[in-house]
Amino acid sequence: MVLGFAVLLGVGSAACDAADPGGRTDVRVIDLLPRFGLAERRPEHGDFSVAQHTLAGQMRASIGVPANSRLIWTTRLPRRSTLRVAAGLPPSPQPAQVRFRIGVSDHRIYDRLVERIVGTDDRSRGWIPLEADLRLYAGLQWSVFYRPEGRPWRLVLSTDLVSGHPVDALWADPRVEADAASARRFVRDYPAR
């Protein structure tokens, strides 16, 4: 058991400080920022970039995207997992509101999991944490027909300009986290994700 956790840490996963109300501490299983080059980007020729951005005094590695855009990563998911990311807008003299959405797709359906509208006046609060529960998209389910185990899913981060002047939007530190047992199983079953 200890060896499995050491292997998990050895493949670049790191422990997360966040714990759910039940006392479960999650570990980072899939870090999406280093996989930015593998993400599908829409618009295809949009201005996407990875850099350090500072909001309300907190600097984070983040992806700058056009206000109307999508980033899509295709990956298998660990059991009992959560997608965590922080959203924000860089300083702008023009008022604007952007809708940040997190969804999951399998090319046939799209499930919207989280939606939050952020305005340029919200930037004083800094990074806004967003979480999407991914438990329905991995592991065994009580259904004869629905078998998500081992299926690649499309994790979709979308932004839409709701109102105001077009601005860039920021996604910081996108990652999939799971409990330690699920993380070990995922690394064992899919070592070359």
PDB file of C-alpha atoms in Angstrom:
ATOM      1  CA  MET A   1       0.000   0.000   0.000  1.00  0.00           C
ATOM      2  CA  VAL A   2       2.798   2.450   0.882  1.00  0.00           C
ATOM      3  CA  LEU A   3       4.654   1.460  -2.292  1.00  0.00           C
ATOM      4  CA  GLY A   4       1.558   2.262  -4.388  1.00  0.00           C
ATOM      5  CA  PHE A   5       1.316   5.708  -2.871  1.00  0.00           C
ATOM      6  CA  ALA A   6       5.039   6.279  -3.502  1.00  0.00           C
ATOM      7  CA  VAL A   7       4.495   5.299  -7.139  1.00  0.00           C
ATOM      8  CA  LEU A   8       1.643   7.790  -7.326  1.00  0.00           C
ATOM      9  CA  LEU A   9       3.872  10.548  -6.025  1.00  0.00           C
ATOM     10  CA  GLY A  10       6.631   9.422  -8.366  1.00  0.00           C
ATOM     11  CA  VAL A  11       4.494  10.002 -11.442  1.00  0.00           C
ATOM     12  CA  GLY A  12       4.052  13.633 -10.562  1.00  0.00           C
ATOM     13  CA  SER A  13       0.932  13.615  -8.437  1.00  0.00           C
ATOM     14  CA  ALA A  14       0.991  15.782  -5.350  1.00  0.00           C
ATOM     15  CA  ALA A  15      -1.095  15.853  -2.227  1.00  0.00           C
ATOM     16  CA  CYS A  16      -3.815  18.464  -2.134  1.00  0.00           C
ATOM     17  CA  ASP A  17      -4.531  20.539   0.941  1.00  0.00           C
ATOM     18  CA  ALA A  18      -8.285  20.400   0.421  1.00  0.00           C
ATOM     19  CA  ALA A  19     -10.313  17.905   2.402  1.00  0.00           C
ATOM     20  CA  ASP A  20     -14.010  17.301   2.015  1.00  0.00           C
ATOM     21  CA  PRO A  21     -16.382  17.631   4.983  1.00  0.00           C
ATOM     22  CA  GLY A  22     -16.112  13.864   5.574  1.00  0.00           C
ATOM     23  CA  GLY A  23     -12.409  14.245   6.356  1.00  0.00           C
ATOM     24  CA  ARG A  24     -11.193  12.711   3.077  1.00  0.00           C
ATOM     25  CA  THR A  25      -7.973  14.233   1.766  1.00  0.00           C
ATOM     26  CA  ASP A  26      -7.634  14.069  -2.015  1.00  0.00           C
ATOM     27  CA  VAL A  27      -4.497  13.785  -4.120  1.00  0.00           C
ATOM     28  CA  ARG A  28      -3.825  15.256  -7.522  1.00  0.00           C
ATOM     29  CA  VAL A  29      -4.145  12.477 -10.085  1.00  0.00           C
ATOM     30  CA  ILE A  30      -4.336  14.353 -13.401  1.00  0.00           C
ATOM     31  CA  ASP A  31      -2.670  17.738 -13.821  1.00  0.00           C
ATOM     32  CA  LEU A  32      -4.223  19.367 -16.909  1.00  0.00           C
ATOM     33  CA  LEU A  33      -1.940  22.425 -17.140  1.00  0.00           C
ATOM     34  CA  PRO A  34       1.116  20.447 -18.379  1.00  0.00           C
ATOM     35  CA  ARG A  35      -1.251  18.750 -20.863  1.00  0.00           C
ATOM     36  CA  PHE A  36      -2.295  22.070 -22.360  1.00  0.00           C
ATOM     37  CA  GLY A  37      -0.614  21.135 -25.660  1.00  0.00           C
ATOM     38  CA  LEU A  38      -2.900  18.090 -25.933  1.00  0.00           C
ATOM     39  CA  ALA A  39      -6.101  20.052 -25.338  1.00  0.00           C
ATOM     40  CA  GLU A  40      -8.491  20.736 -28.174  1.00  0.00           C
ATOM     41  CA  ARG A  41      -8.967  24.510 -28.427  1.00  0.00           C
ATOM     42  CA  ARG A  42     -11.921  26.398 -29.830  1.00  0.00           C
ATOM     43  CA  PRO A  43     -11.713  28.673 -31.644  1.00  0.00           C
ATOM     44  CA  GLU A  44      -8.887  26.721 -33.229  1.00  0.00           C
ATOM     45  CA  HIS A  45      -6.812  29.829 -33.959  1.00  0.00           C
ATOM     46  CA  GLY A  46      -7.778  31.721 -30.799  1.00  0.00           C
ATOM     47  CA  ASP A  47      -5.289  33.428 -28.512  1.00  0.00           C
ATOM     48  CA  PHE A  48      -4.576  30.771 -25.831  1.00  0.00           C
ATOM     49  CA  SER A  49      -1.516  31.002 -23.589  1.00  0.00           C
ATOM     50  CA  VAL A  50      -0.043  29.559 -20.399  1.00  0.00           C
ATOM     51  CA  ALA A  51       1.577  32.050 -18.012  1.00  0.00           C
ATOM     52  CA  GLN A  52       1.688  33.228 -14.413  1.00  0.00           C
ATOM     53  CA  HIS A  53      -1.195  35.596 -13.617  1.00  0.00           C
ATOM     54  CA  THR A  54      -1.791  37.538 -10.417  1.00  0.00           C
ATOM     55  CA  LEU A  55      -5.255  38.330  -9.068  1.00  0.00           C
ATOM     56  CA  ALA A  56      -5.746  40.046  -5.687  1.00  0.00           C
ATOM     57  CA  GLY A  57      -2.071  39.478  -4.882  1.00  0.00           C
ATOM     58  CA  GLN A  58      -2.094  35.716  -5.546  1.00  0.00           C
ATOM     59  CA  MET A  59       0.046  34.478  -8.460  1.00  0.00           C
ATOM     60  CA  ARG A  60      -0.980  31.205 -10.142  1.00  0.00           C
ATOM     61  CA  ALA A  61      -0.017  29.305 -13.263  1.00  0.00           C
ATOM     62  CA  SER A  62      -3.007  29.678 -15.545  1.00  0.00           C
ATOM     63  CA  ILE A  63      -4.336  29.440 -19.068  1.00  0.00           C
ATOM     64  CA  GLY A  64      -5.432  32.681 -20.718  1.00  0.00           C
ATOM     65  CA  VAL A  65      -8.343  32.139 -23.113  1.00  0.00           C
ATOM     66  CA  PRO A  66     -10.610  34.313 -25.262  1.00  0.00           C
ATOM     67  CA  ALA A  67     -13.917  35.204 -23.589  1.00  0.00           C
ATOM     68  CA  ASN A  68     -15.783  32.883 -25.984  1.00  0.00           C
ATOM     69  CA  SER A  69     -13.779  29.675 -25.999  1.00  0.00           C
ATOM     70  CA  ARG A  70     -13.496  26.015 -25.076  1.00  0.00           C
ATOM     71  CA  LEU A  71     -10.629  23.858 -23.853  1.00  0.00           C
ATOM     72  CA  ILE A  72     -11.215  20.112 -24.097  1.00  0.00           C
ATOM     73  CA  TRP A  73      -9.019  17.363 -22.645  1.00  0.00           C
ATOM     74  CA  THR A  74      -9.814  13.717 -23.413  1.00  0.00           C
ATOM     75  CA  THR A  75      -8.873  11.374 -20.559  1.00  0.00           C
ATOM     76  CA  ARG A  76     -10.007   8.456 -18.449  1.00  0.00           C
ATOM     77  CA  LEU A  77     -11.074   9.401 -14.934  1.00  0.00           C
ATOM     78  CA  PRO A  78     -10.347   7.907 -11.522  1.00  0.00           C
ATOM     79  CA  ARG A  79     -13.165   6.750  -9.277  1.00  0.00           C
ATOM     80  CA  ARG A  80     -14.495   9.213  -6.699  1.00  0.00           C
ATOM     81  CA  SER A  81     -12.836  12.148  -8.412  1.00  0.00           C
ATOM     82  CA  THR A  82     -13.379  15.901  -8.600  1.00  0.00           C
ATOM     83  CA  LEU A  83     -12.250  18.440 -11.191  1.00  0.00           C
ATOM     84  CA  ARG A  84     -10.889  21.523  -9.413  1.00  0.00           C
ATOM     85  CA  VAL A  85      -9.897  24.800 -11.053  1.00  0.00           C
ATOM     86  CA  ALA A  86      -9.886  28.518 -10.260  1.00  0.00           C
ATOM     87  CA  ALA A  87     -11.482  31.081 -12.563  1.00  0.00           C
ATOM     88  CA  GLY A  88     -10.726  34.758 -12.914  1.00  0.00           C
ATOM     89  CA  LEU A  89     -10.621  37.834 -15.109  1.00  0.00           C
ATOM     90  CA  PRO A  90      -7.529  40.011 -15.465  1.00  0.00           C
ATOM     91  CA  PRO A  91      -7.848  43.729 -14.668  1.00  0.00           C
ATOM     92  CA  SER A  92      -9.801  45.622 -17.322  1.00  0.00           C
ATOM     93  CA  PRO A  93     -10.976  49.234 -17.489  1.00  0.00           C
ATOM     94  CA  GLN A  94     -14.103  48.098 -19.360  1.00  0.00           C
ATOM     95  CA  PRO A  95     -16.973  46.347 -17.548  1.00  0.00           C
ATOM     96  CA  ALA A  96     -17.634  42.776 -18.635  1.00  0.00           C
ATOM     97  CA  GLN A  97     -19.195  39.547 -17.431  1.00  0.00           C
ATOM     98  CA  VAL A  98     -17.989  36.087 -18.461  1.00  0.00           C
ATOM     99  CA  ARG A  99     -19.721  32.754 -17.848  1.00  0.00           C
ATOM    100  CA  PHE A 100     -17.281  29.984 -16.793  1.00  0.00           C
ATOM    101  CA  ARG A 101     -18.608  26.450 -17.371  1.00  0.00           C
ATOM    102  CA  ILE A 102     -17.289  22.988 -16.597  1.00  0.00           C
ATOM    103  CA  GLY A 103     -18.790  20.035 -18.425  1.00  0.00           C
ATOM    104  CA  VAL A 104     -18.200  16.434 -19.444  1.00  0.00           C
ATOM    105  CA  SER A 105     -18.897  14.838 -22.805  1.00  0.00           C
ATOM    106  CA  ASP A 106     -18.526  11.452 -24.462  1.00  0.00           C
ATOM    107  CA  HIS A 107     -19.104  12.791 -28.039  1.00  0.00           C
ATOM    108  CA  ARG A 108     -22.819  11.927 -27.764  1.00  0.00           C
ATOM    109  CA  ILE A 109     -23.979  13.881 -24.730  1.00  0.00           C
ATOM    110  CA  TYR A 110     -22.762  16.926 -22.858  1.00  0.00           C
ATOM    111  CA  ASP A 111     -23.403  17.285 -19.128  1.00  0.00           C
ATOM    112  CA  ARG A 112     -23.046  20.779 -17.696  1.00  0.00           C
ATOM    113  CA  LEU A 113     -21.683  20.321 -14.191  1.00  0.00           C
ATOM    114  CA  VAL A 114     -20.793  23.819 -12.948  1.00  0.00           C
ATOM    115  CA  GLU A 115     -21.560  27.331 -14.143  1.00  0.00           C
ATOM    116  CA  ARG A 116     -20.503  30.671 -12.658  1.00  0.00           C
ATOM    117  CA  ILE A 117     -20.740  34.221 -14.024  1.00  0.00           C
ATOM    118  CA  VAL A 118     -17.776  36.404 -13.084  1.00  0.00           C
ATOM    119  CA  GLY A 119     -17.612  40.152 -13.660  1.00  0.00           C
ATOM    120  CA  THR A 120     -14.595  42.405 -13.976  1.00  0.00           C
ATOM    121  CA  ASP A 121     -15.779  43.967 -10.697  1.00  0.00           C
ATOM    122  CA  ASP A 122     -15.278  40.511  -9.029  1.00  0.00           C
ATOM    123  CA  ARG A 123     -11.519  40.567  -9.620  1.00  0.00           C
ATOM    124  CA  SER A 124     -10.906  42.170  -6.208  1.00  0.00           C
ATOM    125  CA  ARG A 125     -11.917  38.834  -4.674  1.00  0.00           C
ATOM    126  CA  GLY A 126      -9.145  37.114  -6.613  1.00  0.00           C
ATOM    127  CA  TRP A 127      -9.359  33.588  -7.931  1.00  0.00           C
ATOM    128  CA  ILE A 128     -12.785  31.964  -7.723  1.00  0.00           C
ATOM    129  CA  PRO A 129     -12.593  28.227  -6.978  1.00  0.00           C
ATOM    130  CA  LEU A 130     -14.825  25.912  -9.011  1.00  0.00           C
ATOM    131  CA  GLU A 131     -15.373  22.192  -8.408  1.00  0.00           C
ATOM    132  CA  ALA A 132     -17.150  19.555 -10.487  1.00  0.00           C
ATOM    133  CA  ASP A 133     -18.010  16.119  -9.092  1.00  0.00           C
ATOM    134  CA  LEU A 134     -16.872  13.448 -11.601  1.00  0.00           C
ATOM    135  CA  ARG A 135     -18.050  10.332  -9.714  1.00  0.00           C
ATOM    136  CA  LEU A 136     -20.700   9.492 -12.329  1.00  0.00           C
ATOM    137  CA  TYR A 137     -18.033   9.213 -15.029  1.00  0.00           C
ATOM    138  CA  ALA A 138     -15.815   6.518 -13.513  1.00  0.00           C
ATOM    139  CA  GLY A 139     -16.111   3.355 -11.485  1.00  0.00           C
ATOM    140  CA  LEU A 140     -18.898   0.837 -11.384  1.00  0.00           C
ATOM    141  CA  GLN A 141     -22.463   2.119 -11.671  1.00  0.00           C
ATOM    142  CA  TRP A 142     -25.723   0.334 -10.838  1.00  0.00           C
ATOM    143  CA  SER A 143     -26.800  -0.065 -14.443  1.00  0.00           C
ATOM    144  CA  VAL A 144     -26.710  -2.834 -17.025  1.00  0.00           C
ATOM    145  CA  PHE A 145     -26.224  -0.338 -19.853  1.00  0.00           C
ATOM    146  CA  TYR A 146     -24.102   2.453 -18.386  1.00  0.00           C
ATOM    147  CA  ARG A 147     -20.456   1.422 -17.920  1.00  0.00           C
ATOM    148  CA  PRO A 148     -18.180   4.468 -17.505  1.00  0.00           C
ATOM    149  CA  GLU A 149     -15.181   2.448 -16.229  1.00  0.00           C
ATOM    150  CA  GLY A 150     -12.190   2.932 -18.525  1.00  0.00           C
ATOM    151  CA  ARG A 151     -14.059   5.104 -21.024  1.00  0.00           C
ATOM    152  CA  PRO A 152     -12.253   8.245 -22.170  1.00  0.00           C
ATOM    153  CA  TRP A 153     -14.242  11.364 -21.290  1.00  0.00           C
ATOM    154  CA  ARG A 154     -13.942  14.896 -22.630  1.00  0.00           C
ATOM    155  CA  LEU A 155     -13.436  17.447 -19.843  1.00  0.00           C
ATOM    156  CA  VAL A 156     -14.703  20.763 -21.181  1.00  0.00           C
ATOM    157  CA  LEU A 157     -13.793  24.185 -19.757  1.00  0.00           C
ATOM    158  CA  SER A 158     -15.856  26.859 -21.537  1.00  0.00           C
ATOM    159  CA  THR A 159     -16.125  30.613 -21.318  1.00  0.00           C
ATOM    160  CA  ASP A 160     -18.820  32.833 -22.841  1.00  0.00           C
ATOM    161  CA  LEU A 161     -18.985  36.615 -22.863  1.00  0.00           C
ATOM    162  CA  VAL A 162     -22.295  37.472 -21.173  1.00  0.00           C
ATOM    163  CA  SER A 163     -22.094  41.261 -21.399  1.00  0.00           C
ATOM    164  CA  GLY A 164     -19.728  44.147 -21.874  1.00  0.00           C
ATOM    165  CA  HIS A 165     -16.408  44.585 -23.614  1.00  0.00           C
ATOM    166  CA  PRO A 166     -14.576  41.405 -24.786  1.00  0.00           C
ATOM    167  CA  VAL A 167     -11.922  40.365 -22.247  1.00  0.00           C
ATOM    168  CA  ASP A 168      -9.616  37.430 -21.804  1.00  0.00           C
ATOM    169  CA  ALA A 169     -10.514  34.879 -19.140  1.00  0.00           C
ATOM    170  CA  LEU A 170      -8.221  32.786 -16.928  1.00  0.00           C
ATOM    171  CA  TRP A 171      -8.352  29.149 -15.820  1.00  0.00           C
ATOM    172  CA  ALA A 172      -5.808  28.465 -13.038  1.00  0.00           C
ATOM    173  CA  ASP A 173      -4.406  25.109 -11.980  1.00  0.00           C
ATOM    174  CA  PRO A 174      -6.976  22.751 -13.590  1.00  0.00           C
ATOM    175  CA  ARG A 175      -6.641  19.258 -12.098  1.00  0.00           C
ATOM    176  CA  VAL A 176      -8.502  16.064 -11.289  1.00  0.00           C
ATOM    177  CA  GLU A 177      -8.209  14.875  -7.691  1.00  0.00           C
ATOM    178  CA  ALA A 178      -9.390  11.687  -6.003  1.00  0.00           C
ATOM    179  CA  ASP A 179      -9.068   9.872  -2.694  1.00  0.00           C
ATOM    180  CA  ALA A 180      -5.800   7.945  -2.224  1.00  0.00           C
ATOM    181  CA  ALA A 181      -7.306   4.496  -2.920  1.00  0.00           C
ATOM    182  CA  SER A 182      -8.896   5.664  -6.183  1.00  0.00           C
ATOM    183  CA  ALA A 183      -5.677   7.417  -7.203  1.00  0.00           C
ATOM    184  CA  ARG A 184      -3.584   4.273  -6.604  1.00  0.00           C
ATOM    185  CA  ARG A 185      -6.031   2.148  -8.588  1.00  0.00           C
ATOM    186  CA  PHE A 186      -6.061   4.642 -11.458  1.00  0.00           C
ATOM    187  CA  VAL A 187      -2.248   4.785 -11.673  1.00  0.00           C
ATOM    188  CA  ARG A 188      -2.113   0.974 -11.584  1.00  0.00           C
ATOM    189  CA  ASP A 189      -4.806   0.501 -14.272  1.00  0.00           C
ATOM    190  CA  TYR A 190      -3.741   3.381 -16.571  1.00  0.00           C
ATOM    191  CA  PRO A 191      -0.019   3.995 -16.023  1.00  0.00           C
ATOM    192  CA  ALA A 192       0.505   5.721 -19.388  1.00  0.00           C
ATOM    193  CA  ARG A 193      -2.498   8.078 -19.306  1.00  0.00           C
TER     194      ARG A 193
END
